[in-house]
């Protein structure tokens, strides 16, 4: 199986006709993703050729869902239009919205997150500012490279896109059930805890890699969740051990204040609940390799 994205997922792309949307639609198709169309109100009724695959363009997410049965949307629209695109997806009742766009104003993310909650959280939102989600060998929704790992029984959840790719490559011979890049903005639709719960419930995931970073308390809250709810082995990595206090490091959410949100504090919180934490991504992969070989 996999979490949230499977071989049966039908994917549409909001912004498919733009430069980034078209490039990554082509990559998703090459990875075997069942992309069934795109959304652009100004080009509705047209079709776009992707190396021999003709995909229709619809005026709205609702229209695309009605015509194709789509249950996943990947959003490649400029930051100023992202809130509207996500709200449209929520109103259409799609199962999963993967928001790739970076630079989305935090108040816009807060608005569409709250709107989704008010609507009953029918739609799972991943992102914004994320690489997406990939279930190797089944489907790939976003910008995660499709050829760096294989199918396996490890679940991966990460704030960092590049560290997602590195961990996938480090453990490519063992493979993954699903890899989720949740994004590093201060407000995101899917958290470490959401992914941990899904992997815990997935019968085809045997162990979990969790990658966090400095700033906030998401990793500390994840540690509490692991202690109370997760029975599968978890290994972790926290990016930012050398980051100076008070400095943002790459992601808007990666800022520490005093001793709060430091890499060391997060490492200690995770280790206190039995999570093995590596000092580097390579060491973290080695810890997971040892767990999988022992199991």
Coordinates of C-alpha atoms in Angstrom, one line a residue, residues 3-251:
X3 CA -0.2 6.6 2.4
X4 CA -2.4 9.3 0.6
X5 CA -1.0 8.6 -2.9
X6 CA -1.3 5.2 -4.6
X7 CA -1.1 3.7 -8.1
X8 CA -4.9 4.3 -8.3
X9 CA -4.7 8.1 -7.6
X10 CA -5.9 10.3 -10.5
X11 CA -3.9 13.5 -10.5
X12 CA -4.7 16.9 -12.0
X13 CA -2.3 19.9 -12.1
X14 CA -3.5 23.4 -11.4
X15 CA -1.2 25.5 -13.5
X16 CA -0.3 22.7 -15.9
X17 CA 0.1 25.1 -18.8
X18 CA 2.7 27.3 -17.1
X19 CA 6.4 26.7 -17.3
X20 CA 6.9 24.9 -14.0
X21 CA 3.6 23.1 -14.2
X22 CA 4.2 21.8 -17.7
X23 CA 7.8 20.7 -16.9
X24 CA 6.8 18.8 -13.8
X25 CA 3.7 17.3 -15.4
X26 CA 6.0 15.8 -18.0
X27 CA 8.2 14.4 -15.2
X28 CA 5.2 13.0 -13.3
X29 CA 3.9 11.3 -16.4
X30 CA 7.4 9.8 -17.0
X31 CA 7.4 8.4 -13.5
X32 CA 4.1 6.6 -14.2
X33 CA 1.8 9.0 -12.4
X34 CA -1.8 8.8 -13.7
X35 CA -2.1 12.5 -14.6
X36 CA -5.6 13.0 -16.1
X37 CA -5.7 16.7 -16.8
X38 CA -5.0 20.3 -15.8
X39 CA -6.8 23.4 -14.7
X40 CA -6.5 26.9 -16.3
X41 CA -9.7 28.8 -16.7
X42 CA -8.3 30.9 -19.6
X43 CA -7.3 27.8 -21.6
X44 CA -10.3 25.5 -20.8
X45 CA -11.2 23.2 -23.6
X46 CA -7.7 23.0 -25.0
X47 CA -5.5 19.9 -24.8
X48 CA -1.7 19.8 -24.2
X49 CA 0.6 17.2 -25.7
X50 CA 3.2 15.7 -23.3
X51 CA 5.4 13.5 -25.5
X52 CA 2.4 11.8 -27.0
X53 CA 0.0 12.0 -24.0
X54 CA -2.8 14.4 -24.6
X55 CA -4.2 16.0 -21.5
X56 CA -7.3 18.1 -21.3
X57 CA -7.4 21.5 -19.7
X58 CA -10.5 22.3 -17.5
X59 CA -11.9 25.6 -16.3
X60 CA -12.1 24.5 -12.7
X61 CA -11.1 21.7 -10.3
X62 CA -14.7 20.8 -9.9
X63 CA -15.0 20.3 -13.7
X64 CA -11.8 18.3 -13.8
X65 CA -13.1 16.0 -11.0
X66 CA -16.4 15.5 -12.7
X67 CA -14.9 14.6 -16.0
X68 CA -11.9 12.5 -14.9
X69 CA -12.6 11.3 -11.4
X70 CA -9.5 13.1 -10.1
X71 CA -8.8 12.8 -6.4
X72 CA -5.4 14.6 -6.2
X73 CA -4.4 18.0 -7.4
X74 CA -0.8 19.4 -7.6
X75 CA -0.7 23.2 -7.4
X76 CA 1.9 25.1 -9.5
X77 CA 0.6 28.6 -9.5
X78 CA 2.3 31.9 -8.5
X79 CA 2.2 32.8 -4.8
X80 CA -0.4 35.6 -5.2
X81 CA -2.9 33.1 -6.7
X82 CA -2.2 30.1 -4.4
X83 CA -4.8 30.9 -1.8
X84 CA -7.5 31.0 -4.5
X85 CA -6.3 27.8 -6.1
X86 CA -6.3 25.9 -2.8
X87 CA -9.7 27.3 -1.8
X88 CA -11.1 26.1 -5.2
X89 CA -9.7 22.7 -4.5
X90 CA -11.3 22.6 -1.1
X91 CA -14.6 23.7 -2.4
X92 CA -14.5 21.0 -5.0
X93 CA -13.9 18.4 -2.3
X94 CA -10.8 16.8 -3.7
X95 CA -9.0 14.3 -1.4
X96 CA -5.5 15.6 -1.6
X97 CA -4.0 19.0 -2.6
X98 CA -0.2 19.2 -2.9
X99 CA 0.9 22.8 -2.8
X100 CA 4.4 23.1 -4.4
X101 CA 4.5 27.0 -4.6
X102 CA 7.0 28.7 -2.4
X103 CA 6.8 32.3 -1.2
X104 CA 3.1 32.1 -0.3
X105 CA 2.3 34.8 2.2
X106 CA 1.8 33.3 5.7
X107 CA -1.5 35.0 6.1
X108 CA -2.8 33.4 2.9
X109 CA -1.7 30.0 4.1
X110 CA -3.4 30.6 7.5
X111 CA -6.6 31.6 5.6
X112 CA -6.8 28.5 3.4
X113 CA -5.8 26.3 6.3
X114 CA -8.6 27.7 8.5
X115 CA -11.1 27.5 5.5
X116 CA -10.3 23.8 5.2
X117 CA -10.9 23.3 8.9
X118 CA -14.2 25.1 8.7
X119 CA -15.2 22.9 5.8
X120 CA -14.5 19.8 7.8
X121 CA -11.0 19.0 6.5
X122 CA -12.3 17.0 3.7
X123 CA -9.1 17.9 1.7
X124 CA -5.7 16.9 3.0
X125 CA -3.3 19.7 2.2
X126 CA 0.5 19.1 1.8
X127 CA 2.6 22.2 1.8
X128 CA 3.0 24.9 0.7
X129 CA 6.7 25.3 -0.2
X130 CA 7.2 21.6 -0.4
X131 CA 8.5 19.0 -2.9
X132 CA 5.3 17.0 -2.7
X133 CA 4.7 13.3 -2.1
X134 CA 6.0 10.1 -3.8
X135 CA 5.1 6.5 -3.5
X136 CA 7.9 4.9 -5.4
X137 CA 6.8 2.5 -8.1
X138 CA 3.2 3.8 -7.8
X139 CA 2.8 7.5 -8.2
X140 CA 4.6 10.8 -7.8
X141 CA 2.8 14.1 -7.1
X142 CA 5.2 17.1 -7.1
X143 CA 8.8 17.6 -7.9
X144 CA 10.5 14.7 -6.1
X145 CA 12.9 12.9 -8.4
X146 CA 11.4 9.6 -9.4
X147 CA 14.6 7.7 -10.1
X148 CA 16.6 8.0 -6.9
X149 CA 15.0 5.2 -4.9
X150 CA 13.0 2.1 -5.1
X151 CA 9.8 0.6 -3.6
X152 CA 10.2 -0.6 0.0
X153 CA 8.8 -0.6 3.5
X154 CA 10.2 2.7 5.0
X155 CA 8.1 5.7 5.4
X156 CA 9.7 9.2 5.2
X157 CA 8.4 12.5 6.4
X158 CA 10.6 15.6 6.0
X159 CA 10.5 19.4 6.3
X160 CA 13.4 19.8 3.8
X161 CA 13.1 18.9 0.2
X162 CA 16.8 18.3 -0.4
X163 CA 17.1 16.2 2.7
X164 CA 14.1 14.2 1.5
X165 CA 16.0 13.5 -1.7
X166 CA 19.2 12.6 0.1
X167 CA 17.6 10.2 2.4
X168 CA 15.7 8.5 -0.4
X169 CA 19.0 8.1 -2.2
X170 CA 20.9 6.9 0.9
X171 CA 18.3 4.1 1.4
X172 CA 17.6 3.4 -2.2
X173 CA 18.5 -0.3 -2.0
X174 CA 15.9 -0.8 0.8
X175 CA 13.2 1.5 -0.6
X176 CA 10.2 3.4 0.6
X177 CA 6.5 3.0 0.9
X178 CA 5.8 6.7 0.7
X179 CA 8.0 9.8 1.0
X180 CA 6.3 13.1 2.1
X181 CA 7.9 16.5 2.0
X182 CA 5.7 18.6 4.3
X183 CA 7.5 21.9 3.7
X184 CA 9.3 24.3 6.1
X185 CA 6.9 27.3 6.3
X186 CA 5.6 28.4 9.6
X187 CA 2.1 27.2 8.7
X188 CA 1.7 23.9 6.8
X189 CA -1.2 21.7 5.9
X190 CA 0.3 18.4 7.0
X191 CA 2.6 17.9 10.0
X192 CA 5.0 15.3 11.1
X193 CA 2.3 14.0 13.4
X194 CA -0.1 13.5 10.6
X195 CA 2.4 11.5 8.6
X196 CA 3.5 9.5 11.6
X197 CA -0.1 8.5 12.3
X198 CA -0.6 7.5 8.7
X199 CA 2.6 5.4 8.6
X200 CA 1.8 3.8 11.9
X201 CA -1.6 2.7 10.4
X202 CA -0.1 1.5 7.1
X203 CA 0.5 -2.2 7.1
X204 CA 3.1 -2.0 4.4
X205 CA 5.3 0.5 6.3
X206 CA 7.7 -1.2 8.8
X207 CA 9.8 1.8 10.0
X208 CA 9.8 5.6 9.7
X209 CA 12.4 8.3 9.1
X210 CA 11.5 11.7 10.4
X211 CA 13.6 14.7 9.3
X212 CA 13.1 18.0 11.1
X213 CA 15.0 21.2 11.5
X214 CA 15.5 24.1 14.0
X215 CA 12.7 26.4 14.9
X216 CA 9.3 26.0 16.4
X217 CA 8.3 23.0 18.4
X218 CA 6.9 20.6 15.8
X219 CA 9.6 18.0 16.5
X220 CA 9.0 18.1 20.2
X221 CA 5.3 17.6 19.7
X222 CA 6.1 14.8 17.3
X223 CA 8.1 13.2 20.1
X224 CA 5.2 13.3 22.4
X225 CA 3.0 11.7 19.7
X226 CA 5.5 9.0 19.1
X227 CA 5.7 8.1 22.8
X228 CA 1.9 7.8 23.0
X229 CA 1.0 6.4 19.6
X230 CA 3.8 4.9 17.5
X231 CA 4.9 1.3 17.9
X232 CA 7.1 1.2 14.8
X233 CA 10.8 2.1 15.0
X234 CA 11.6 5.7 14.2
X235 CA 14.9 7.3 13.3
X236 CA 15.4 11.0 13.1
X237 CA 17.6 13.8 11.9
X238 CA 17.5 17.5 12.9
X239 CA 19.0 20.0 10.5
X240 CA 20.6 23.1 11.9
X241 CA 23.0 22.0 14.7
X242 CA 25.5 24.8 13.6
X243 CA 22.9 27.5 13.1
X244 CA 23.5 30.7 15.1
X245 CA 20.6 31.7 17.4
X246 CA 18.2 34.3 16.0
X247 CA 19.0 33.7 12.4
X248 CA 16.6 32.3 9.8
X249 CA 18.2 29.4 8.0
X250 CA 16.6 28.7 4.6
X251 CA 13.0 28.1 5.7

